[in-house]
């Protein structure tokens, strides 16, 4: 560290005083971990050092620094921060504060940060941030992301590992195969591992991007085992060791009297004979009556609370809801177990990353009719036995007993189960179209609608926005909504509508666009600008049938040709036909992917271009 500090005092840029409004950047960032055994336990100390060069001093993102940590498991100390002005004058940070982090909907947590602001920042200044962090729980180590929110000249992570410790590691997220220089050397009783990237662009977060774990290069490392006076002690690094750690954390749950849990279960399943029906009423009860309140305070972020307590208090987080659901299913005589799982937020598998980093969620897995049902009660409006969108395709580590487990993959829900079916009967009225519409929403589309509709304080305004998502000037009336419940019966929306100025009228012709709904019309990817993959919440499909009544005295002059398109991401078709005095149009589309990588942007865009071109087709009617 002394050598590093000496380097930091040297002015990195000659002539920086003349460089105004240039982009700020990170000159060097380095995380060095010293991993050894002390007092018969692993000791993990991080020494972090970062140097930035200031371009635009009005850029608030470079005026200070935050050091995040989990108060129950990590200790931050030896913080040193200062700036060097263009004329080589040092200004030390005088105040370092501590605050709780604001983390979404997590009600109780132990996540904090230390913060400070650099004094006397000028264009051409250099800032220096140094601190140490002690990891007090060897299972809970952090990833190192090479990229940052600024361009970076050098990003390096070093692991200095004692001979008494065996580690594992993996590079994830390097989808572009960027060069990461790796070295490994033996120095006495230590093995020193080093990874370095140089001259790297800042990381981007774009709309509809997956989490950084999918595309930003990062190192994950973990302690497999260590030697102390009692022999070799396993930590994680294999799925068996990870499961043993998990099983140990939950071995003492559900020790309270569970009479109320049993009685509530018996009440819910009264009169039911089939396990599927019993499981549904129990699942619906937990997801609708237990309020989701997240707790991430120390081991409380990993250990479910007592099922009896959760039932009594009527709130809990994913672990608590999974535990209560599991206990109630068992009291109903249904085979069931809790399971650890990483949502789609984490792009990891248990084989590649056998450490707690792989997981951030807990669900219940019930076995009914020789089939695993992956039940996530945090969805609130999930339609039993559907999974939630954010665990599709992910591995679940399901508990069998204290020693045995199984890993199964949650299915990805096919597009035909997340379907919008629409039927529209339409007539001409001067320059307007008037008609009746009947829509059925299935699967995630039903859940999505109900979630928004139930939470809306102004339901009329919400519906107005929903109907206008394709056509802004549509006027709707007599809206009727049915089956807005937790059944698998499609949600039904009926309404009447008027669409003004949709017809171009001449002395002897009527010209109009027959397609009124335009899925993915705005989904073309800017290939030149977009740098990150694009993620869809779920696969989906649409089927619209339009029935246009031909006005009296008119006949068809022009119908567009039928359209068909298929590629890896989309299947679409539009057909036109005359039936008596009506024109029947069938519009179908299937979107069949969850993630579009950069190398597939053009394939995606070809589909969008071909499909959306059809939205502008016209029908021409002519007077007889």
Coordinates of C-alpha atoms in Angstrom, one line a residue, residues 17-609:
X17 CA -5.2 22.5 -15.4
X18 CA -5.9 23.5 -19.1
X19 CA -8.3 20.5 -19.6
X20 CA -11.8 21.9 -18.8
X21 CA -15.1 20.1 -19.1
X22 CA -13.4 16.9 -20.1
X23 CA -14.8 13.6 -19.0
X24 CA -13.9 12.5 -15.5
X25 CA -12.4 9.0 -15.3
X26 CA -10.9 6.5 -12.9
X27 CA -7.2 6.4 -13.2
X28 CA -6.8 3.3 -11.1
X29 CA -8.9 1.2 -8.8
X30 CA -7.6 -1.8 -6.9
X31 CA -9.1 -4.3 -4.5
X32 CA -6.5 -6.4 -2.6
X33 CA -7.7 -9.2 -0.4
X34 CA -5.5 -10.8 2.3
X35 CA -7.0 -14.2 3.1
X36 CA -5.5 -16.2 5.9
X37 CA -6.3 -18.1 9.1
X38 CA -6.3 -16.3 12.5
X39 CA -7.5 -17.7 15.8
X40 CA -8.6 -20.9 14.0
X41 CA -11.0 -19.0 11.7
X42 CA -10.7 -17.4 8.2
X43 CA -9.6 -13.8 8.2
X44 CA -10.5 -11.8 5.1
X45 CA -9.3 -8.2 4.9
X46 CA -10.0 -6.0 1.8
X47 CA -7.7 -3.0 1.1
X48 CA -9.4 -0.8 -1.5
X49 CA -7.7 2.1 -3.2
X50 CA -9.1 4.3 -6.0
X51 CA -7.8 7.3 -7.9
X52 CA -10.0 9.5 -10.1
X53 CA -9.2 12.4 -12.4
X54 CA -11.8 15.2 -12.3
X55 CA -12.9 16.7 -15.6
X56 CA -16.3 18.5 -15.1
X57 CA -16.3 19.5 -11.5
X58 CA -20.0 20.1 -11.6
X59 CA -20.6 16.4 -12.2
X60 CA -22.1 15.4 -8.8
X61 CA -21.2 11.8 -9.3
X62 CA -17.4 12.5 -8.7
X63 CA -17.7 14.9 -5.8
X64 CA -17.6 12.2 -3.1
X65 CA -17.7 8.5 -2.4
X66 CA -19.8 5.9 -0.7
X67 CA -18.6 2.7 0.9
X68 CA -21.4 0.1 1.2
X69 CA -21.3 -2.6 3.9
X70 CA -23.5 -5.1 5.8
X71 CA -23.2 -4.1 9.4
X72 CA -23.8 -7.6 10.8
X73 CA -21.0 -9.2 8.7
X74 CA -18.6 -6.5 7.7
X75 CA -16.5 -3.9 9.4
X76 CA -15.1 -0.8 7.5
X77 CA -12.1 0.9 8.9
X78 CA -9.0 3.0 8.1
X79 CA -10.8 5.3 5.7
X80 CA -8.6 7.9 4.1
X81 CA -9.8 10.3 1.5
X82 CA -8.3 13.5 0.0
X83 CA -7.9 15.4 -3.3
X84 CA -4.9 16.9 -5.0
X85 CA -5.4 20.1 -6.8
X86 CA -3.9 20.9 -10.3
X87 CA -1.2 22.8 -8.5
X88 CA -0.3 19.8 -6.3
X89 CA -2.0 21.0 -3.1
X90 CA -3.5 18.3 -0.9
X91 CA -7.0 18.7 0.7
X92 CA -8.0 16.0 3.2
X93 CA -11.6 15.0 3.8
X94 CA -12.6 16.2 7.3
X95 CA -16.0 14.5 7.8
X96 CA -17.0 10.9 7.1
X97 CA -20.6 10.1 7.9
X98 CA -22.6 6.9 8.2
X99 CA -26.2 6.3 7.0
X100 CA -28.6 3.5 6.3
X101 CA -29.0 2.5 2.7
X102 CA -32.3 2.9 1.0
X103 CA -33.1 -0.4 -0.6
X104 CA -36.4 -0.6 -2.4
X105 CA -39.1 -2.3 -0.4
X106 CA -36.8 -3.8 2.3
X107 CA -38.4 -2.8 5.6
X108 CA -35.6 -3.8 8.0
X109 CA -32.0 -4.3 7.0
X110 CA -28.4 -3.8 8.2
X111 CA -27.1 -2.3 5.0
X112 CA -25.2 0.9 5.7
X113 CA -22.7 3.2 3.9
X114 CA -19.9 5.5 4.9
X115 CA -19.8 8.7 2.9
X116 CA -17.8 11.8 2.4
X117 CA -17.3 14.7 0.0
X118 CA -14.0 15.8 -1.4
X119 CA -13.1 19.5 -0.6
X120 CA -11.9 22.1 -3.1
X121 CA -12.6 20.1 -6.2
X122 CA -11.4 21.7 -9.4
X123 CA -11.2 20.6 -13.0
X124 CA -7.9 18.7 -13.2
X125 CA -8.0 17.7 -9.5
X126 CA -7.3 14.1 -8.5
X127 CA -9.2 12.3 -5.8
X128 CA -8.0 9.4 -3.7
X129 CA -10.2 7.0 -1.7
X130 CA -8.7 4.3 0.5
X131 CA -10.3 2.0 3.1
X132 CA -10.2 -1.5 4.6
X133 CA -13.0 -3.9 5.1
X134 CA -13.1 -7.0 7.2
X135 CA -15.5 -9.9 6.2
X136 CA -16.6 -11.6 9.4
X137 CA -18.6 -14.4 7.8
X138 CA -16.5 -16.3 5.3
X139 CA -19.5 -17.5 3.3
X140 CA -20.6 -14.0 2.5
X141 CA -18.0 -12.5 0.2
X142 CA -18.6 -9.9 -2.5
X143 CA -18.1 -9.9 -6.3
X144 CA -15.6 -7.6 -7.9
X145 CA -16.9 -5.7 -11.0
X146 CA -14.1 -4.5 -13.2
X147 CA -16.1 -1.8 -14.8
X148 CA -17.6 1.3 -13.1
X149 CA -19.7 4.3 -13.8
X150 CA -16.7 6.1 -15.2
X151 CA -14.2 5.1 -17.8
X152 CA -11.3 3.4 -16.1
X153 CA -7.6 3.2 -17.0
X154 CA -6.8 0.3 -14.8
X155 CA -9.0 -2.0 -12.7
X156 CA -7.4 -4.7 -10.7
X157 CA -8.3 -7.3 -8.0
X158 CA -5.7 -9.2 -6.1
X159 CA -6.2 -12.3 -3.8
X160 CA -3.3 -13.1 -1.4
X161 CA -4.3 -16.5 -0.1
X162 CA -2.6 -18.4 2.7
X163 CA -1.5 -22.0 2.1
X164 CA -4.0 -23.0 4.8
X165 CA -6.9 -21.9 2.7
X166 CA -8.3 -23.3 -0.6
X167 CA -10.3 -20.9 -2.7
X168 CA -12.4 -21.2 -5.9
X169 CA -13.1 -18.5 -8.4
X170 CA -14.8 -17.7 -11.7
X171 CA -15.1 -14.8 -14.1
X172 CA -18.7 -14.1 -15.0
X173 CA -20.4 -11.6 -17.3
X174 CA -17.6 -11.3 -19.8
X175 CA -19.9 -11.8 -22.8
X176 CA -17.8 -9.6 -25.1
X177 CA -14.6 -11.6 -24.3
X178 CA -12.8 -8.5 -23.1
X179 CA -9.2 -9.1 -22.2
X180 CA -8.6 -9.7 -18.5
X181 CA -5.0 -10.4 -17.7
X182 CA -4.6 -13.1 -15.1
X183 CA -1.4 -14.0 -13.1
X184 CA -0.8 -16.5 -10.4
X185 CA 2.4 -16.8 -8.3
X186 CA 3.7 -18.4 -5.1
X187 CA 5.2 -16.1 -2.6
X188 CA 6.3 -18.0 0.5
X189 CA 3.3 -19.3 2.3
X190 CA 0.9 -17.4 0.1
X191 CA -0.5 -17.8 -3.4
X192 CA -1.2 -14.5 -5.1
X193 CA -3.8 -14.3 -7.8
X194 CA -4.3 -11.2 -9.9
X195 CA -6.8 -10.1 -12.5
X196 CA -6.5 -6.8 -14.4
X197 CA -8.4 -4.9 -17.1
X198 CA -7.0 -1.7 -18.6
X199 CA -8.5 1.1 -20.7
X200 CA -12.1 0.1 -20.2
X201 CA -15.3 2.0 -21.0
X202 CA -17.8 2.9 -18.3
X203 CA -20.6 0.4 -17.7
X204 CA -24.0 1.3 -19.1
X205 CA -27.4 0.6 -17.6
X206 CA -30.0 0.9 -20.3
X207 CA -33.8 0.5 -20.3
X208 CA -35.0 -3.1 -20.2
X209 CA -31.4 -4.4 -19.5
X210 CA -30.9 -7.5 -17.4
X211 CA -28.8 -7.1 -14.2
X212 CA -25.1 -6.4 -14.6
X213 CA -24.3 -10.0 -13.7
X214 CA -25.4 -10.9 -17.3
X215 CA -22.9 -8.7 -19.2
X216 CA -20.5 -6.8 -16.9
X217 CA -17.2 -8.7 -16.3
X218 CA -16.8 -9.6 -12.6
X219 CA -14.9 -11.9 -10.4
X220 CA -16.6 -14.2 -7.9
X221 CA -14.4 -16.0 -5.4
X222 CA -15.2 -18.1 -2.4
X223 CA -13.5 -20.1 0.3
X224 CA -13.8 -23.8 -0.2
X225 CA -12.1 -24.9 3.0
X226 CA -9.4 -23.9 5.5
X227 CA -7.1 -25.7 8.0
X228 CA -7.0 -25.0 11.7
X229 CA -6.0 -26.9 14.8
X230 CA -9.0 -29.2 14.4
X231 CA -8.3 -30.2 10.8
X232 CA -9.8 -29.2 7.5
X233 CA -13.0 -27.1 7.8
X234 CA -15.3 -26.9 4.8
X235 CA -17.0 -23.6 4.0
X236 CA -18.6 -23.5 0.5
X237 CA -17.3 -24.1 -3.0
X238 CA -19.3 -27.2 -3.7
X239 CA -23.0 -27.6 -3.9
X240 CA -22.8 -30.1 -1.0
X241 CA -21.0 -27.6 1.2
X242 CA -23.4 -24.8 0.2
X243 CA -26.4 -27.0 1.1
X244 CA -24.9 -28.0 4.5
X245 CA -24.5 -24.3 5.3
X246 CA -28.0 -23.5 4.3
X247 CA -29.4 -26.5 6.2
X248 CA -27.5 -25.4 9.3
X249 CA -29.0 -21.9 9.2
X250 CA -32.6 -23.3 9.3
X251 CA -32.2 -26.2 11.6
X252 CA -33.9 -24.5 14.6
X253 CA -36.9 -22.9 12.8
X254 CA -40.6 -23.8 13.6
X255 CA -40.0 -24.6 17.3
X256 CA -43.0 -22.5 18.4
X257 CA -46.4 -24.1 19.0
X258 CA -48.1 -24.4 15.6
X259 CA -51.7 -25.1 16.7
X260 CA -52.9 -22.0 14.9
X261 CA -51.2 -23.0 11.7
X262 CA -52.8 -26.5 11.9
X263 CA -56.2 -25.0 12.6
X264 CA -56.1 -22.4 9.8
X265 CA -55.0 -25.1 7.4
X266 CA -57.9 -27.4 8.4
X267 CA -60.3 -24.5 8.0
X268 CA -59.1 -23.7 4.5
X269 CA -59.2 -27.2 3.1
X270 CA -62.6 -28.2 4.7
X271 CA -64.6 -30.2 2.1
X272 CA -61.7 -30.5 -0.3
X273 CA -60.5 -33.9 -1.3
X274 CA -57.9 -33.3 -4.1
X275 CA -54.3 -32.2 -3.2
X276 CA -54.4 -29.7 -6.1
X277 CA -57.4 -28.0 -4.7
X278 CA -56.1 -28.0 -1.2
X279 CA -52.8 -26.5 -2.3
X280 CA -54.5 -23.8 -4.3
X281 CA -56.6 -22.5 -1.4
X282 CA -53.6 -22.5 0.9
X283 CA -51.4 -20.8 -1.7
X284 CA -54.1 -18.1 -2.4
X285 CA -54.4 -17.5 1.3
X286 CA -50.7 -17.0 1.9
X287 CA -50.1 -14.7 -1.1
X288 CA -53.2 -12.6 -0.4
X289 CA -53.4 -12.4 3.4
X290 CA -49.7 -12.3 4.3
X291 CA -48.3 -8.9 3.4
X292 CA -44.9 -8.9 1.9
X293 CA -42.4 -7.0 4.1
X294 CA -38.7 -7.6 3.5
X295 CA -36.2 -8.2 6.3
X296 CA -32.5 -8.3 5.5
X297 CA -31.1 -7.7 9.0
X298 CA -28.0 -10.0 9.6
X299 CA -28.9 -13.7 9.5
X300 CA -32.5 -12.6 9.4
X301 CA -31.9 -12.1 5.7
X302 CA -31.3 -15.9 5.5
X303 CA -33.3 -17.6 8.2
X304 CA -37.1 -17.8 7.9
X305 CA -39.1 -16.6 10.8
X306 CA -41.4 -19.0 12.7
X307 CA -44.5 -20.0 10.6
X308 CA -46.8 -19.5 13.6
X309 CA -45.4 -16.0 14.1
X310 CA -45.8 -15.1 10.4
X311 CA -49.4 -16.3 10.4
X312 CA -50.2 -14.4 13.6
X313 CA -48.6 -11.1 12.5
X314 CA -49.8 -11.4 8.8
X315 CA -46.5 -10.2 7.3
X316 CA -43.2 -11.5 6.2
X317 CA -40.6 -11.7 3.5
X318 CA -40.0 -14.4 0.8
X319 CA -38.4 -16.8 3.4
X320 CA -41.2 -16.3 5.9
X321 CA -44.0 -16.8 3.3
X322 CA -42.2 -19.9 1.8
X323 CA -41.9 -21.4 5.3
X324 CA -45.5 -20.7 6.3
X325 CA -46.8 -22.1 3.0
X326 CA -44.6 -25.2 3.3
X327 CA -45.8 -25.9 6.9
X328 CA -49.5 -25.5 5.9
X329 CA -49.1 -27.7 2.8
X330 CA -47.6 -30.4 5.0
X331 CA -50.4 -30.1 7.6
X332 CA -52.7 -30.7 4.6
X333 CA -50.9 -33.9 3.8
X334 CA -49.1 -32.6 0.7
X335 CA -45.5 -33.4 0.0
X336 CA -43.7 -30.1 0.2
X337 CA -40.3 -28.5 1.0
X338 CA -38.7 -25.1 1.0
X339 CA -36.2 -24.2 -1.8
X340 CA -33.5 -21.6 -2.2
X341 CA -33.4 -19.9 -5.6
X342 CA -31.7 -17.1 -7.4
X343 CA -34.1 -14.9 -9.4
X344 CA -33.4 -13.8 -12.9
X345 CA -31.6 -10.9 -11.3
X346 CA -28.6 -13.3 -10.9
X347 CA -27.2 -15.0 -13.9
X348 CA -25.6 -17.9 -12.1
X349 CA -26.0 -21.7 -11.6
X350 CA -25.1 -23.8 -8.6
X351 CA -22.4 -25.6 -10.6
X352 CA -20.6 -22.4 -11.6
X353 CA -21.1 -20.4 -8.4
X354 CA -21.5 -22.7 -5.4
X355 CA -21.8 -19.9 -2.9
X356 CA -24.6 -17.8 -1.3
X357 CA -24.2 -15.3 -4.1
X358 CA -26.1 -17.6 -6.4
X359 CA -29.4 -17.2 -4.4
X360 CA -31.5 -14.2 -3.4
X361 CA -34.9 -15.7 -2.9
X362 CA -36.8 -18.6 -1.3
X363 CA -39.9 -20.5 -2.5
X364 CA -41.9 -23.6 -1.8
X365 CA -41.8 -26.7 -4.0
X366 CA -44.9 -29.0 -3.7
X367 CA -45.1 -32.4 -5.2
X368 CA -48.6 -33.1 -6.6
X369 CA -49.6 -35.7 -9.1
X370 CA -46.0 -36.6 -9.7
X371 CA -45.2 -33.0 -10.7
X372 CA -43.1 -30.3 -8.9
X373 CA -45.0 -27.1 -8.4
X374 CA -42.8 -24.1 -7.8
X375 CA -44.8 -21.8 -5.6
X376 CA -43.8 -18.2 -4.9
X377 CA -46.3 -16.5 -2.6
X378 CA -44.7 -13.1 -3.0
X379 CA -46.4 -12.5 -6.3
X380 CA -49.7 -11.4 -4.6
X381 CA -51.7 -12.0 -7.7
X382 CA -50.1 -15.2 -9.1
X383 CA -52.5 -17.7 -10.6
X384 CA -51.9 -21.1 -8.9
X385 CA -49.9 -23.1 -9.9
X386 CA -48.1 -20.5 -12.1
X387 CA -44.6 -19.5 -11.2
X388 CA -43.7 -15.8 -10.9
X389 CA -42.0 -14.3 -14.0
X390 CA -38.7 -13.6 -12.2
X391 CA -37.9 -17.2 -11.4
X392 CA -38.6 -18.7 -14.8
X393 CA -35.7 -20.9 -16.1
X394 CA -33.8 -20.7 -12.8
X395 CA -32.5 -23.5 -10.6
X396 CA -34.1 -24.3 -7.3
X397 CA -32.2 -26.0 -4.5
X398 CA -34.9 -27.9 -2.7
X399 CA -34.5 -29.3 0.8
X400 CA -35.3 -33.0 1.2
X401 CA -33.8 -33.5 4.7
X402 CA -30.8 -32.2 6.6
X403 CA -28.4 -34.0 4.3
X404 CA -30.2 -34.5 1.0
X405 CA -31.4 -32.0 -1.6
X406 CA -32.3 -31.8 -5.2
X407 CA -31.7 -29.2 -7.9
X408 CA -34.5 -28.7 -10.4
X409 CA -35.1 -26.0 -13.1
X410 CA -38.2 -23.9 -12.9
X411 CA -40.0 -24.1 -16.3
X412 CA -40.2 -21.1 -18.6
X413 CA -43.9 -20.4 -19.2
X414 CA -44.6 -20.8 -22.9
X415 CA -46.1 -17.9 -24.8
X416 CA -49.5 -19.5 -25.5
X417 CA -50.1 -19.5 -21.7
X418 CA -49.6 -15.7 -21.6
X419 CA -52.1 -14.8 -24.3
X420 CA -54.4 -11.9 -25.2
X421 CA -57.4 -13.0 -27.2
X422 CA -59.4 -10.1 -28.7
X423 CA -62.6 -10.0 -30.8
X424 CA -63.8 -6.7 -32.2
X425 CA -67.0 -6.1 -34.2
X426 CA -66.7 -2.8 -36.0
X427 CA -69.0 -0.6 -38.1
X428 CA -68.4 2.7 -40.0
X429 CA -70.0 5.9 -38.8
X430 CA -69.1 8.9 -41.0
X431 CA -65.3 9.4 -40.4
X432 CA -65.2 7.2 -37.3
X433 CA -65.1 3.5 -36.5
X434 CA -67.5 2.3 -33.7
X435 CA -67.6 -1.1 -32.2
X436 CA -67.6 -3.6 -29.4
X437 CA -64.5 -5.3 -28.1
X438 CA -64.1 -8.5 -26.0
X439 CA -60.7 -9.3 -24.6
X440 CA -59.5 -12.3 -22.6
X441 CA -56.2 -12.1 -20.8
X442 CA -54.4 -15.3 -19.7
X443 CA -51.4 -16.1 -17.4
X444 CA -48.9 -13.4 -16.6
X445 CA -51.0 -10.9 -18.7
X446 CA -53.9 -11.4 -16.4
X447 CA -51.7 -11.1 -13.3
X448 CA -50.1 -8.0 -14.7
X449 CA -53.4 -6.4 -15.4
X450 CA -54.9 -7.3 -12.0
X451 CA -51.8 -6.0 -10.2
X452 CA -52.1 -2.6 -11.8
X453 CA -55.9 -2.4 -11.7
X454 CA -56.2 -3.4 -8.0
X455 CA -53.4 -1.0 -7.0
X456 CA -54.8 2.0 -9.0
X457 CA -56.6 4.7 -7.0
X458 CA -58.2 6.0 -10.2
X459 CA -59.4 3.0 -12.0
X460 CA -61.1 4.9 -14.8
X461 CA -57.8 6.7 -15.5
X462 CA -55.9 3.5 -15.4
X463 CA -58.3 1.9 -17.9
X464 CA -58.1 4.9 -20.1
X465 CA -54.4 4.5 -20.4
X466 CA -54.7 0.8 -20.9
X467 CA -57.0 1.2 -23.9
X468 CA -55.0 4.0 -25.4
X469 CA -51.6 2.2 -25.3
X470 CA -51.8 1.7 -29.0
X471 CA -54.3 4.3 -30.2
X472 CA -54.2 7.6 -28.3
X473 CA -57.6 9.1 -29.4
X474 CA -59.8 6.0 -28.8
X475 CA -62.9 6.7 -26.8
X476 CA -64.3 3.8 -24.6
X477 CA -67.5 3.3 -22.7
X478 CA -69.6 0.7 -20.9
X479 CA -66.5 -1.1 -19.7
X480 CA -67.2 -4.4 -18.0
X481 CA -64.4 -6.5 -16.3
X482 CA -65.0 -10.1 -15.2
X483 CA -62.8 -12.8 -13.6
X484 CA -60.4 -10.3 -12.0
X485 CA -59.6 -13.0 -9.4
X486 CA -56.9 -15.6 -8.8
X487 CA -58.5 -18.3 -10.9
X488 CA -57.1 -19.7 -14.2
X489 CA -60.2 -18.5 -16.0
X490 CA -59.1 -15.7 -18.4
X491 CA -59.8 -12.2 -17.3
X492 CA -62.5 -10.7 -19.5
X493 CA -62.7 -7.1 -20.6
X494 CA -65.7 -5.9 -22.6
X495 CA -66.2 -2.4 -23.8
X496 CA -67.6 -0.2 -26.6
X497 CA -65.4 2.2 -28.4
X498 CA -65.3 5.0 -31.0
X499 CA -62.2 5.8 -33.1
X500 CA -62.5 9.2 -34.6
X501 CA -60.7 10.3 -37.8
X502 CA -59.6 6.8 -38.7
X503 CA -61.2 6.8 -42.1
X504 CA -60.1 8.8 -45.2
X505 CA -63.2 9.4 -47.3
X506 CA -63.5 10.6 -50.9
X507 CA -66.5 10.9 -53.2
X508 CA -66.5 7.2 -54.0
X509 CA -63.9 5.6 -51.7
X510 CA -63.4 4.7 -48.0
X511 CA -59.8 4.1 -47.0
X512 CA -58.8 2.8 -43.5
X513 CA -56.2 0.9 -41.6
X514 CA -57.8 -2.3 -40.3
X515 CA -55.2 -3.2 -37.7
X516 CA -56.0 -1.5 -34.4
X517 CA -53.5 -3.1 -32.1
X518 CA -49.7 -2.9 -32.7
X519 CA -47.7 -5.1 -30.4
X520 CA -44.0 -4.3 -30.5
X521 CA -44.4 -1.4 -32.9
X522 CA -41.9 0.6 -30.8
X523 CA -39.6 -2.3 -30.0
X524 CA -36.9 -1.7 -32.6
X525 CA -33.4 -1.7 -31.1
X526 CA -30.9 1.0 -31.9
X527 CA -28.1 -1.3 -32.9
X528 CA -25.6 1.6 -33.1
X529 CA -26.2 2.9 -29.6
X530 CA -27.4 0.1 -27.5
X531 CA -24.6 -1.7 -25.6
X532 CA -26.4 -4.1 -23.3
X533 CA -28.8 -7.1 -23.8
X534 CA -32.5 -6.6 -23.8
X535 CA -34.7 -8.6 -21.3
X536 CA -38.4 -9.4 -21.6
X537 CA -40.4 -10.2 -18.5
X538 CA -42.1 -13.2 -20.1
X539 CA -43.0 -14.8 -23.4
X540 CA -46.4 -13.8 -24.7
X541 CA -48.8 -14.1 -27.6
X542 CA -51.7 -12.2 -29.2
X543 CA -54.7 -13.2 -31.2
X544 CA -57.0 -10.5 -32.5
X545 CA -60.0 -11.0 -34.7
X546 CA -61.6 -8.0 -36.4
X547 CA -65.0 -8.1 -38.0
X548 CA -65.7 -5.1 -40.1
X549 CA -69.2 -4.6 -41.4
X550 CA -69.1 -3.3 -45.0
X551 CA -71.2 -0.2 -45.2
X552 CA -74.3 -0.4 -47.4
X553 CA -73.6 0.6 -51.0
X554 CA -69.9 -0.2 -50.8
X555 CA -67.8 -3.1 -52.0
X556 CA -64.2 -4.1 -51.6
X557 CA -61.7 -2.5 -54.0
X558 CA -58.5 -3.6 -52.3
X559 CA -57.5 -6.1 -49.6
X560 CA -53.9 -6.5 -48.5
X561 CA -52.2 -9.8 -49.1
X562 CA -52.1 -12.3 -46.3
X563 CA -48.9 -12.1 -44.2
X564 CA -46.7 -14.7 -42.5
X565 CA -43.4 -14.3 -40.7
X566 CA -41.2 -16.6 -38.5
X567 CA -37.8 -16.3 -37.0
X568 CA -36.1 -17.3 -33.8
X569 CA -38.0 -14.6 -31.8
X570 CA -41.3 -14.0 -33.4
X571 CA -44.1 -15.8 -35.3
X572 CA -46.7 -13.6 -36.8
X573 CA -49.5 -13.8 -39.3
X574 CA -52.4 -11.6 -40.6
X575 CA -55.1 -12.9 -42.9
X576 CA -57.9 -11.1 -44.7
X577 CA -61.1 -12.5 -46.1
X578 CA -64.6 -11.4 -47.1
X579 CA -67.5 -13.3 -45.5
X580 CA -70.9 -12.1 -46.7
X581 CA -71.1 -8.4 -45.9
X582 CA -68.1 -8.4 -43.5
X583 CA -64.3 -8.4 -43.7
X584 CA -62.7 -10.8 -41.2
X585 CA -59.1 -10.1 -40.2
X586 CA -57.1 -12.5 -38.0
X587 CA -53.9 -11.0 -36.5
X588 CA -51.7 -13.4 -34.5
X589 CA -48.3 -12.9 -33.0
X590 CA -46.0 -14.9 -30.7
X591 CA -42.9 -13.4 -28.9
X592 CA -40.9 -16.3 -27.8
X593 CA -37.7 -15.2 -26.0
X594 CA -36.7 -13.8 -22.6
X595 CA -33.3 -12.4 -23.5
X596 CA -31.9 -10.8 -26.7
X597 CA -28.1 -10.7 -26.7
X598 CA -26.2 -8.0 -28.8
X599 CA -25.3 -10.5 -31.5
X600 CA -29.1 -11.1 -32.1
X601 CA -30.2 -7.4 -32.3
X602 CA -30.4 -7.5 -36.0
X603 CA -32.5 -10.7 -36.0
X604 CA -34.9 -9.0 -33.6
X605 CA -35.0 -5.9 -35.7
X606 CA -35.7 -7.8 -38.9
X607 CA -38.8 -9.3 -37.2
X608 CA -40.0 -5.9 -35.9
X609 CA -39.5 -4.3 -39.3

